[in-house]
JSON list of C-alpha atoms in Angstrom, two decimals:
[
{"chain": "A", "resi": 17, "resn": "MET", "atom": "CA", "xyz": [171.71, 88.49, 169.39]},
{"chain": "A", "resi": 18, "resn": "SER", "atom": "CA", "xyz": [168.00, 87.61, 169.18]},
{"chain": "A", "resi": 19, "resn": "THR", "atom": "CA", "xyz": [165.15, 89.87, 170.21]},
{"chain": "A", "resi": 20, "resn": "GLU", "atom": "CA", "xyz": [161.97, 88.53, 171.75]},
{"chain": "A", "resi": 21, "resn": "VAL", "atom": "CA", "xyz": [158.84, 90.30, 170.55]},
{"chain": "A", "resi": 22, "resn": "ASN", "atom": "CA", "xyz": [155.52, 89.69, 172.26]},
{"chain": "A", "resi": 23, "resn": "PHE", "atom": "CA", "xyz": [152.36, 90.79, 170.47]},
{"chain": "A", "resi": 24, "resn": "SER", "atom": "CA", "xyz": [149.97, 88.88, 172.73]},
{"chain": "A", "resi": 25, "resn": "GLY", "atom": "CA", "xyz": [146.67, 90.70, 172.98]},
{"chain": "A", "resi": 26, "resn": "LYS", "atom": "CA", "xyz": [147.32, 92.60, 169.74]},
{"chain": "A", "resi": 27, "resn": "VAL", "atom": "CA", "xyz": [145.32, 92.34, 166.52]},
{"chain": "A", "resi": 28, "resn": "ALA", "atom": "CA", "xyz": [147.25, 92.63, 163.25]},
{"chain": "A", "resi": 29, "resn": "PHE", "atom": "CA", "xyz": [145.57, 93.19, 159.88]},
{"chain": "A", "resi": 30, "resn": "VAL", "atom": "CA", "xyz": [147.72, 92.04, 156.94]},
{"chain": "A", "resi": 31, "resn": "THR", "atom": "CA", "xyz": [146.77, 92.84, 153.36]},
{"chain": "A", "resi": 32, "resn": "GLY", "atom": "CA", "xyz": [148.04, 90.77, 150.44]},
{"chain": "A", "resi": 33, "resn": "ALA", "atom": "CA", "xyz": [148.39, 87.86, 152.85]},
{"chain": "A", "resi": 34, "resn": "SER", "atom": "CA", "xyz": [147.61, 85.15, 150.30]},
{"chain": "A", "resi": 35, "resn": "SER", "atom": "CA", "xyz": [151.22, 84.83, 149.10]},
{"chain": "A", "resi": 36, "resn": "GLY", "atom": "CA", "xyz": [154.79, 86.10, 149.22]},
{"chain": "A", "resi": 37, "resn": "LEU", "atom": "CA", "xyz": [155.80, 88.66, 151.81]},
{"chain": "A", "resi": 38, "resn": "GLY", "atom": "CA", "xyz": [152.24, 89.03, 153.10]},
{"chain": "A", "resi": 39, "resn": "SER", "atom": "CA", "xyz": [151.97, 85.41, 154.17]},
{"chain": "A", "resi": 40, "resn": "ARG", "atom": "CA", "xyz": [155.40, 85.63, 155.78]},
{"chain": "A", "resi": 41, "resn": "PHE", "atom": "CA", "xyz": [154.49, 88.78, 157.71]},
{"chain": "A", "resi": 42, "resn": "ALA", "atom": "CA", "xyz": [151.33, 87.07, 158.94]},
{"chain": "A", "resi": 43, "resn": "LYS", "atom": "CA", "xyz": [153.22, 84.00, 160.17]},
{"chain": "A", "resi": 44, "resn": "VAL", "atom": "CA", "xyz": [155.83, 86.07, 162.00]},
{"chain": "A", "resi": 45, "resn": "LEU", "atom": "CA", "xyz": [153.16, 88.17, 163.72]},
{"chain": "A", "resi": 46, "resn": "ALA", "atom": "CA", "xyz": [151.18, 85.08, 164.69]},
{"chain": "A", "resi": 47, "resn": "ASP", "atom": "CA", "xyz": [154.33, 83.41, 166.06]},
{"chain": "A", "resi": 48, "resn": "ALA", "atom": "CA", "xyz": [154.85, 86.53, 168.18]},
{"chain": "A", "resi": 49, "resn": "GLY", "atom": "CA", "xyz": [151.40, 86.11, 169.70]},
{"chain": "A", "resi": 50, "resn": "ALA", "atom": "CA", "xyz": [149.28, 88.48, 167.62]},
{"chain": "A", "resi": 51, "resn": "GLN", "atom": "CA", "xyz": [145.80, 87.56, 166.49]},
{"chain": "A", "resi": 52, "resn": "VAL", "atom": "CA", "xyz": [146.17, 87.94, 162.73]},
{"chain": "A", "resi": 53, "resn": "VAL", "atom": "CA", "xyz": [143.53, 88.98, 160.21]},
{"chain": "A", "resi": 54, "resn": "LEU", "atom": "CA", "xyz": [144.46, 87.65, 156.78]},
{"chain": "A", "resi": 55, "resn": "ALA", "atom": "CA", "xyz": [143.12, 89.86, 153.97]},
{"chain": "A", "resi": 56, "resn": "ALA", "atom": "CA", "xyz": [143.26, 89.36, 150.20]},
{"chain": "A", "resi": 57, "resn": "ARG", "atom": "CA", "xyz": [141.08, 88.53, 147.22]},
{"chain": "A", "resi": 58, "resn": "ARG", "atom": "CA", "xyz": [141.96, 84.82, 147.12]},
{"chain": "A", "resi": 59, "resn": "THR", "atom": "CA", "xyz": [140.26, 83.53, 150.24]},
{"chain": "A", "resi": 60, "resn": "GLU", "atom": "CA", "xyz": [141.00, 79.87, 149.53]},
{"chain": "A", "resi": 61, "resn": "ARG", "atom": "CA", "xyz": [144.70, 80.59, 149.92]},
{"chain": "A", "resi": 62, "resn": "LEU", "atom": "CA", "xyz": [143.98, 82.56, 153.06]},
{"chain": "A", "resi": 63, "resn": "LYS", "atom": "CA", "xyz": [142.12, 79.61, 154.52]},
{"chain": "A", "resi": 64, "resn": "GLU", "atom": "CA", "xyz": [145.15, 77.41, 153.87]},
{"chain": "A", "resi": 65, "resn": "LEU", "atom": "CA", "xyz": [147.37, 79.94, 155.62]},
{"chain": "A", "resi": 66, "resn": "ARG", "atom": "CA", "xyz": [144.94, 80.19, 158.53]},
{"chain": "A", "resi": 67, "resn": "ALA", "atom": "CA", "xyz": [145.07, 76.42, 158.95]},
{"chain": "A", "resi": 68, "resn": "GLU", "atom": "CA", "xyz": [148.87, 76.54, 158.93]},
{"chain": "A", "resi": 69, "resn": "ILE", "atom": "CA", "xyz": [148.95, 79.29, 161.56]},
{"chain": "A", "resi": 70, "resn": "GLU", "atom": "CA", "xyz": [146.41, 77.52, 163.75]},
{"chain": "A", "resi": 71, "resn": "ALA", "atom": "CA", "xyz": [148.34, 74.25, 163.48]},
{"chain": "A", "resi": 72, "resn": "SER", "atom": "CA", "xyz": [151.33, 76.11, 164.92]},
{"chain": "A", "resi": 73, "resn": "GLY", "atom": "CA", "xyz": [149.26, 77.36, 167.84]},
{"chain": "A", "resi": 74, "resn": "GLY", "atom": "CA", "xyz": [148.43, 80.80, 166.47]},
{"chain": "A", "resi": 75, "resn": "ALA", "atom": "CA", "xyz": [145.15, 82.59, 165.87]},
{"chain": "A", "resi": 76, "resn": "ALA", "atom": "CA", "xyz": [144.00, 83.86, 162.49]},
{"chain": "A", "resi": 77, "resn": "HIS", "atom": "CA", "xyz": [140.89, 85.09, 160.72]},
{"chain": "A", "resi": 78, "resn": "VAL", "atom": "CA", "xyz": [140.10, 85.38, 157.01]},
{"chain": "A", "resi": 79, "resn": "VAL", "atom": "CA", "xyz": [138.48, 88.37, 155.30]},
{"chain": "A", "resi": 80, "resn": "GLN", "atom": "CA", "xyz": [138.07, 89.01, 151.60]},
{"chain": "A", "resi": 81, "resn": "LEU", "atom": "CA", "xyz": [139.58, 92.28, 150.44]},
{"chain": "A", "resi": 82, "resn": "ASP", "atom": "CA", "xyz": [140.03, 93.97, 147.08]},
{"chain": "A", "resi": 83, "resn": "VAL", "atom": "CA", "xyz": [142.09, 97.10, 147.77]},
{"chain": "A", "resi": 84, "resn": "THR", "atom": "CA", "xyz": [141.02, 98.64, 144.45]},
{"chain": "A", "resi": 85, "resn": "ASP", "atom": "CA", "xyz": [137.40, 98.67, 145.70]},
{"chain": "A", "resi": 86, "resn": "TYR", "atom": "CA", "xyz": [136.70, 101.31, 148.36]},
{"chain": "A", "resi": 87, "resn": "ALA", "atom": "CA", "xyz": [133.54, 99.54, 149.53]},
{"chain": "A", "resi": 88, "resn": "SER", "atom": "CA", "xyz": [135.52, 96.32, 149.92]},
{"chain": "A", "resi": 89, "resn": "ILE", "atom": "CA", "xyz": [138.09, 98.13, 152.09]},
{"chain": "A", "resi": 90, "resn": "LYS", "atom": "CA", "xyz": [135.46, 99.51, 154.45]},
{"chain": "A", "resi": 91, "resn": "SER", "atom": "CA", "xyz": [133.68, 96.15, 154.62]},
{"chain": "A", "resi": 92, "resn": "ALA", "atom": "CA", "xyz": [136.89, 94.19, 155.28]},
{"chain": "A", "resi": 93, "resn": "LEU", "atom": "CA", "xyz": [138.01, 96.45, 158.14]},
{"chain": "A", "resi": 94, "resn": "ALA", "atom": "CA", "xyz": [134.56, 96.33, 159.71]},
{"chain": "A", "resi": 95, "resn": "HIS", "atom": "CA", "xyz": [134.44, 92.55, 159.38]},
{"chain": "A", "resi": 96, "resn": "ALA", "atom": "CA", "xyz": [137.92, 92.24, 160.87]},
{"chain": "A", "resi": 97, "resn": "GLU", "atom": "CA", "xyz": [136.98, 94.20, 163.98]},
{"chain": "A", "resi": 98, "resn": "THR", "atom": "CA", "xyz": [133.80, 92.17, 164.37]},
{"chain": "A", "resi": 99, "resn": "GLU", "atom": "CA", "xyz": [135.80, 88.93, 164.18]},
{"chain": "A", "resi": 100, "resn": "ALA", "atom": "CA", "xyz": [138.97, 89.84, 166.05]},
{"chain": "A", "resi": 101, "resn": "GLY", "atom": "CA", "xyz": [138.48, 93.15, 167.86]},
{"chain": "A", "resi": 102, "resn": "HIS", "atom": "CA", "xyz": [140.16, 96.53, 167.49]},
{"chain": "A", "resi": 103, "resn": "ILE", "atom": "CA", "xyz": [143.10, 96.59, 165.07]},
{"chain": "A", "resi": 104, "resn": "ASP", "atom": "CA", "xyz": [146.41, 97.51, 166.67]},
{"chain": "A", "resi": 105, "resn": "ILE", "atom": "CA", "xyz": [148.72, 96.83, 163.72]},
{"chain": "A", "resi": 106, "resn": "LEU", "atom": "CA", "xyz": [148.21, 97.28, 159.97]},
{"chain": "A", "resi": 107, "resn": "VAL", "atom": "CA", "xyz": [150.66, 95.72, 157.54]},
{"chain": "A", "resi": 108, "resn": "ASN", "atom": "CA", "xyz": [149.74, 97.46, 154.28]},
{"chain": "A", "resi": 109, "resn": "ASN", "atom": "CA", "xyz": [151.27, 94.99, 151.85]},
{"chain": "A", "resi": 110, "resn": "SER", "atom": "CA", "xyz": [149.11, 94.50, 148.74]},
{"chain": "A", "resi": 111, "resn": "GLY", "atom": "CA", "xyz": [151.03, 95.15, 145.55]},
{"chain": "A", "resi": 112, "resn": "VAL", "atom": "CA", "xyz": [151.29, 94.38, 141.85]},
{"chain": "A", "resi": 113, "resn": "SER", "atom": "CA", "xyz": [153.75, 95.22, 139.09]},
{"chain": "A", "resi": 114, "resn": "SER", "atom": "CA", "xyz": [154.10, 95.24, 135.32]},
{"chain": "A", "resi": 115, "resn": "THR", "atom": "CA", "xyz": [157.17, 95.07, 133.10]},
{"chain": "A", "resi": 116, "resn": "GLN", "atom": "CA", "xyz": [157.38, 97.42, 130.14]},
{"chain": "A", "resi": 117, "resn": "ARG", "atom": "CA", "xyz": [159.04, 100.57, 128.93]},
{"chain": "A", "resi": 118, "resn": "LEU", "atom": "CA", "xyz": [157.26, 103.77, 129.86]},
{"chain": "A", "resi": 119, "resn": "VAL", "atom": "CA", "xyz": [156.39, 104.48, 126.21]},
{"chain": "A", "resi": 120, "resn": "ASP", "atom": "CA", "xyz": [154.47, 101.19, 126.11]},
{"chain": "A", "resi": 121, "resn": "VAL", "atom": "CA", "xyz": [152.40, 101.74, 129.26]},
{"chain": "A", "resi": 122, "resn": "THR", "atom": "CA", "xyz": [148.67, 101.87, 128.57]},
{"chain": "A", "resi": 123, "resn": "PRO", "atom": "CA", "xyz": [146.08, 103.61, 130.75]},
{"chain": "A", "resi": 124, "resn": "GLU", "atom": "CA", "xyz": [144.96, 100.14, 131.85]},
{"chain": "A", "resi": 125, "resn": "ASP", "atom": "CA", "xyz": [148.52, 99.17, 132.85]},
{"chain": "A", "resi": 126, "resn": "TYR", "atom": "CA", "xyz": [148.96, 102.40, 134.77]},
{"chain": "A", "resi": 127, "resn": "ALA", "atom": "CA", "xyz": [145.63, 102.07, 136.59]},
{"chain": "A", "resi": 128, "resn": "HIS", "atom": "CA", "xyz": [146.32, 98.42, 137.46]},
{"chain": "A", "resi": 129, "resn": "VAL", "atom": "CA", "xyz": [149.52, 99.32, 139.32]},
{"chain": "A", "resi": 130, "resn": "MET", "atom": "CA", "xyz": [148.48, 102.64, 140.82]},
{"chain": "A", "resi": 131, "resn": "ASP", "atom": "CA", "xyz": [145.04, 101.51, 141.98]},
{"chain": "A", "resi": 132, "resn": "THR", "atom": "CA", "xyz": [146.60, 98.70, 144.01]},
{"chain": "A", "resi": 133, "resn": "ASN", "atom": "CA", "xyz": [149.97, 100.02, 145.11]},
{"chain": "A", "resi": 134, "resn": "LEU", "atom": "CA", "xyz": [149.15, 103.64, 145.90]},
{"chain": "A", "resi": 135, "resn": "ARG", "atom": "CA", "xyz": [145.42, 104.38, 145.87]},
{"chain": "A", "resi": 136, "resn": "GLY", "atom": "CA", "xyz": [144.55, 101.08, 147.52]},
{"chain": "A", "resi": 137, "resn": "ALA", "atom": "CA", "xyz": [147.31, 101.40, 150.10]},
{"chain": "A", "resi": 138, "resn": "PHE", "atom": "CA", "xyz": [146.19, 104.93, 150.94]},
{"chain": "A", "resi": 139, "resn": "PHE", "atom": "CA", "xyz": [142.55, 104.06, 151.54]},
{"chain": "A", "resi": 140, "resn": "VAL", "atom": "CA", "xyz": [143.34, 100.91, 153.54]},
{"chain": "A", "resi": 141, "resn": "ALA", "atom": "CA", "xyz": [145.58, 102.99, 155.81]},
{"chain": "A", "resi": 142, "resn": "GLN", "atom": "CA", "xyz": [143.00, 105.77, 155.98]},
{"chain": "A", "resi": 143, "resn": "GLU", "atom": "CA", "xyz": [140.21, 103.41, 157.03]},
{"chain": "A", "resi": 144, "resn": "ALA", "atom": "CA", "xyz": [142.42, 101.75, 159.64]},
{"chain": "A", "resi": 145, "resn": "ALA", "atom": "CA", "xyz": [143.58, 105.14, 160.93]},
{"chain": "A", "resi": 146, "resn": "LYS", "atom": "CA", "xyz": [140.03, 106.41, 161.34]},
{"chain": "A", "resi": 147, "resn": "ARG", "atom": "CA", "xyz": [139.34, 103.47, 163.65]},
{"chain": "A", "resi": 148, "resn": "MET", "atom": "CA", "xyz": [142.66, 103.84, 165.46]},
{"chain": "A", "resi": 149, "resn": "ILE", "atom": "CA", "xyz": [142.11, 107.57, 166.03]},
{"chain": "A", "resi": 150, "resn": "GLN", "atom": "CA", "xyz": [138.64, 106.95, 167.41]},
{"chain": "A", "resi": 151, "resn": "ARG", "atom": "CA", "xyz": [140.06, 104.38, 169.81]},
{"chain": "A", "resi": 152, "resn": "ALA", "atom": "CA", "xyz": [142.97, 106.64, 170.77]},
{"chain": "A", "resi": 153, "resn": "LYS", "atom": "CA", "xyz": [140.54, 109.33, 171.87]},
{"chain": "A", "resi": 154, "resn": "ALA", "atom": "CA", "xyz": [138.95, 106.84, 174.27]},
{"chain": "A", "resi": 155, "resn": "GLU", "atom": "CA", "xyz": [142.30, 105.33, 175.32]},
{"chain": "A", "resi": 156, "resn": "PRO", "atom": "CA", "xyz": [144.93, 108.10, 174.96]},
{"chain": "A", "resi": 157, "resn": "HIS", "atom": "CA", "xyz": [147.85, 105.86, 175.88]},
{"chain": "A", "resi": 158, "resn": "ARG", "atom": "CA", "xyz": [146.99, 103.14, 173.35]},
{"chain": "A", "resi": 159, "resn": "GLN", "atom": "CA", "xyz": [149.70, 102.69, 170.71]},
{"chain": "A", "resi": 160, "resn": "HIS", "atom": "CA", "xyz": [149.01, 101.66, 167.12]},
{"chain": "A", "resi": 161, "resn": "ARG", "atom": "CA", "xyz": [151.26, 100.74, 164.20]},
{"chain": "A", "resi": 162, "resn": "ILE", "atom": "CA", "xyz": [150.91, 101.12, 160.44]},
{"chain": "A", "resi": 163, "resn": "ILE", "atom": "CA", "xyz": [153.61, 99.55, 158.28]},
{"chain": "A", "resi": 164, "resn": "ASN", "atom": "CA", "xyz": [153.41, 100.41, 154.58]},
{"chain": "A", "resi": 165, "resn": "ILE", "atom": "CA", "xyz": [155.33, 98.06, 152.31]},
{"chain": "A", "resi": 166, "resn": "ALA", "atom": "CA", "xyz": [157.17, 100.20, 149.77]},
{"chain": "A", "resi": 167, "resn": "SER", "atom": "CA", "xyz": [160.25, 99.03, 147.84]},
{"chain": "A", "resi": 168, "resn": "VAL", "atom": "CA", "xyz": [163.84, 99.95, 147.05]},
{"chain": "A", "resi": 169, "resn": "ALA", "atom": "CA", "xyz": [162.31, 100.69, 143.65]},
{"chain": "A", "resi": 170, "resn": "GLY", "atom": "CA", "xyz": [160.64, 103.67, 145.32]},
{"chain": "A", "resi": 171, "resn": "LEU", "atom": "CA", "xyz": [164.09, 105.00, 146.16]},
{"chain": "A", "resi": 172, "resn": "ARG", "atom": "CA", "xyz": [166.05, 103.94, 143.08]},
{"chain": "A", "resi": 173, "resn": "VAL", "atom": "CA", "xyz": [164.47, 104.05, 139.63]},
{"chain": "A", "resi": 174, "resn": "LEU", "atom": "CA", "xyz": [164.81, 100.96, 137.43]},
{"chain": "A", "resi": 175, "resn": "SER", "atom": "CA", "xyz": [163.92, 100.70, 133.76]},
{"chain": "A", "resi": 176, "resn": "GLN", "atom": "CA", "xyz": [161.00, 98.59, 132.53]},
{"chain": "A", "resi": 177, "resn": "ILE", "atom": "CA", "xyz": [159.25, 98.82, 135.89]},
{"chain": "A", "resi": 178, "resn": "GLY", "atom": "CA", "xyz": [158.93, 102.59, 135.90]},
{"chain": "A", "resi": 179, "resn": "VAL", "atom": "CA", "xyz": [155.27, 102.76, 136.89]},
{"chain": "A", "resi": 180, "resn": "TYR", "atom": "CA", "xyz": [155.93, 100.38, 139.78]},
{"chain": "A", "resi": 181, "resn": "CYS", "atom": "CA", "xyz": [158.80, 102.65, 140.88]},
{"chain": "A", "resi": 182, "resn": "ILE", "atom": "CA", "xyz": [156.53, 105.69, 140.71]},
{"chain": "A", "resi": 183, "resn": "SER", "atom": "CA", "xyz": [153.84, 103.97, 142.77]},
{"chain": "A", "resi": 184, "resn": "LYS", "atom": "CA", "xyz": [156.30, 102.89, 145.48]},
{"chain": "A", "resi": 185, "resn": "ALA", "atom": "CA", "xyz": [157.90, 106.33, 145.62]},
{"chain": "A", "resi": 186, "resn": "GLY", "atom": "CA", "xyz": [154.39, 107.58, 146.30]},
{"chain": "A", "resi": 187, "resn": "VAL", "atom": "CA", "xyz": [154.06, 105.09, 149.15]},
{"chain": "A", "resi": 188, "resn": "VAL", "atom": "CA", "xyz": [157.27, 106.43, 150.72]},
{"chain": "A", "resi": 189, "resn": "GLN", "atom": "CA", "xyz": [155.99, 110.02, 150.61]},
{"chain": "A", "resi": 190, "resn": "MET", "atom": "CA", "xyz": [152.52, 108.88, 151.71]},
{"chain": "A", "resi": 191, "resn": "THR", "atom": "CA", "xyz": [154.08, 107.26, 154.77]},
{"chain": "A", "resi": 192, "resn": "LYS", "atom": "CA", "xyz": [155.80, 110.51, 155.75]},
{"chain": "A", "resi": 193, "resn": "ALA", "atom": "CA", "xyz": [152.53, 112.44, 155.41]},
{"chain": "A", "resi": 194, "resn": "MET", "atom": "CA", "xyz": [150.64, 109.88, 157.50]},
{"chain": "A", "resi": 195, "resn": "ALA", "atom": "CA", "xyz": [153.33, 109.87, 160.20]},
{"chain": "A", "resi": 196, "resn": "LEU", "atom": "CA", "xyz": [153.15, 113.67, 160.37]},
{"chain": "A", "resi": 197, "resn": "GLU", "atom": "CA", "xyz": [149.36, 113.84, 160.74]},
{"chain": "A", "resi": 198, "resn": "TRP", "atom": "CA", "xyz": [148.65, 110.73, 162.79]},
{"chain": "A", "resi": 199, "resn": "GLY", "atom": "CA", "xyz": [151.59, 110.64, 165.19]},
{"chain": "A", "resi": 200, "resn": "ARG", "atom": "CA", "xyz": [149.71, 112.89, 167.62]},
{"chain": "A", "resi": 201, "resn": "TYR", "atom": "CA", "xyz": [147.20, 110.05, 168.08]},
{"chain": "A", "resi": 202, "resn": "GLY", "atom": "CA", "xyz": [149.86, 107.50, 169.02]},
{"chain": "A", "resi": 203, "resn": "ILE", "atom": "CA", "xyz": [149.92, 105.95, 165.55]},
{"chain": "A", "resi": 204, "resn": "ASN", "atom": "CA", "xyz": [153.46, 105.04, 164.53]},
{"chain": "A", "resi": 205, "resn": "VAL", "atom": "CA", "xyz": [153.66, 104.98, 160.71]},
{"chain": "A", "resi": 206, "resn": "ASN", "atom": "CA", "xyz": [156.68, 103.54, 158.92]},
{"chain": "A", "resi": 207, "resn": "ALA", "atom": "CA", "xyz": [157.58, 102.11, 155.54]},
{"chain": "A", "resi": 208, "resn": "ILE", "atom": "CA", "xyz": [159.70, 99.07, 154.72]},
{"chain": "A", "resi": 209, "resn": "CYS", "atom": "CA", "xyz": [161.57, 99.10, 151.40]},
{"chain": "A", "resi": 210, "resn": "PRO", "atom": "CA", "xyz": [162.43, 95.49, 150.50]},
{"chain": "A", "resi": 211, "resn": "GLY", "atom": "CA", "xyz": [164.73, 94.63, 147.64]},
{"chain": "A", "resi": 212, "resn": "ALA", "atom": "CA", "xyz": [163.96, 91.97, 145.04]},
{"chain": "A", "resi": 213, "resn": "VAL", "atom": "CA", "xyz": [162.40, 88.93, 146.72]},
{"chain": "A", "resi": 214, "resn": "ASP", "atom": "CA", "xyz": [161.44, 85.72, 144.91]},
{"chain": "A", "resi": 215, "resn": "THR", "atom": "CA", "xyz": [157.66, 86.03, 145.24]},
{"chain": "A", "resi": 216, "resn": "GLU", "atom": "CA", "xyz": [154.67, 85.39, 143.02]},
{"chain": "A", "resi": 217, "resn": "VAL", "atom": "CA", "xyz": [154.38, 89.11, 142.18]},
{"chain": "A", "resi": 218, "resn": "LEU", "atom": "CA", "xyz": [158.00, 89.27, 141.03]},
{"chain": "A", "resi": 219, "resn": "ARG", "atom": "CA", "xyz": [157.75, 86.09, 138.96]},
{"chain": "A", "resi": 220, "resn": "THR", "atom": "CA", "xyz": [154.54, 87.30, 137.35]},
{"chain": "A", "resi": 221, "resn": "ALA", "atom": "CA", "xyz": [156.15, 90.60, 136.40]},
{"chain": "A", "resi": 222, "resn": "MET", "atom": "CA", "xyz": [159.58, 89.33, 135.35]},
{"chain": "A", "resi": 223, "resn": "GLY", "atom": "CA", "xyz": [159.32, 85.59, 134.84]},
{"chain": "A", "resi": 224, "resn": "LYS", "atom": "CA", "xyz": [160.92, 82.75, 136.76]},
{"chain": "A", "resi": 225, "resn": "ASP", "atom": "CA", "xyz": [164.41, 83.85, 135.74]},
{"chain": "A", "resi": 226, "resn": "TRP", "atom": "CA", "xyz": [163.91, 87.11, 137.63]},
{"chain": "A", "resi": 227, "resn": "LYS", "atom": "CA", "xyz": [167.51, 87.52, 138.72]},
{"chain": "A", "resi": 228, "resn": "ALA", "atom": "CA", "xyz": [168.71, 87.60, 135.11]},
{"chain": "A", "resi": 229, "resn": "ALA", "atom": "CA", "xyz": [165.81, 89.91, 134.22]},
{"chain": "A", "resi": 230, "resn": "LEU", "atom": "CA", "xyz": [166.88, 92.38, 136.93]},
{"chain": "A", "resi": 231, "resn": "ASP", "atom": "CA", "xyz": [170.45, 92.31, 135.59]},
{"chain": "A", "resi": 232, "resn": "ARG", "atom": "CA", "xyz": [169.16, 93.33, 132.17]},
{"chain": "A", "resi": 233, "resn": "LEU", "atom": "CA", "xyz": [167.25, 96.37, 133.45]}
]
């Protein structure tokens, strides 16, 4: 049984849209009629995705975003609203990982994962929510959506990717806190916890033979 979803007239902001799940989320939203804002560091890839979406009859915009840079977050959200209008949907998807035992994790390794997966995700959602709340006060019946991309690794700990697991567990709890505080403004906040998906992030962390690598954890 199929379900028709119509996001015509909605603006969706997708982080980490240059590859993997992010690009897929963007395509699905565009196919459903949303005007999609593609956000990531690698704008050349975003431009390729924009061309693909537009060739299929969709609408997309490109903004550069580094979620580890607070100024970049504020600038990207402002640029997005200038280009596309008020943001109705945030897909908070940017993420990185590293593969090592906890005793081998350096401060740089830890910061690399946490700054993107947890700190970055928090401040992207916060900046989007500020704008959504302001709009909700003017239009009380307006509904907004924030979807944080967590992971099954945030629910079940795996060895060698412990810091990634910690960061995604934080995203799960972060989502609950955001839902509690922002629900009164008509902002629906949820998390998705995907399993292992053959993406660039996974291959970078575990190598091309990622299925065998997961079996060894």
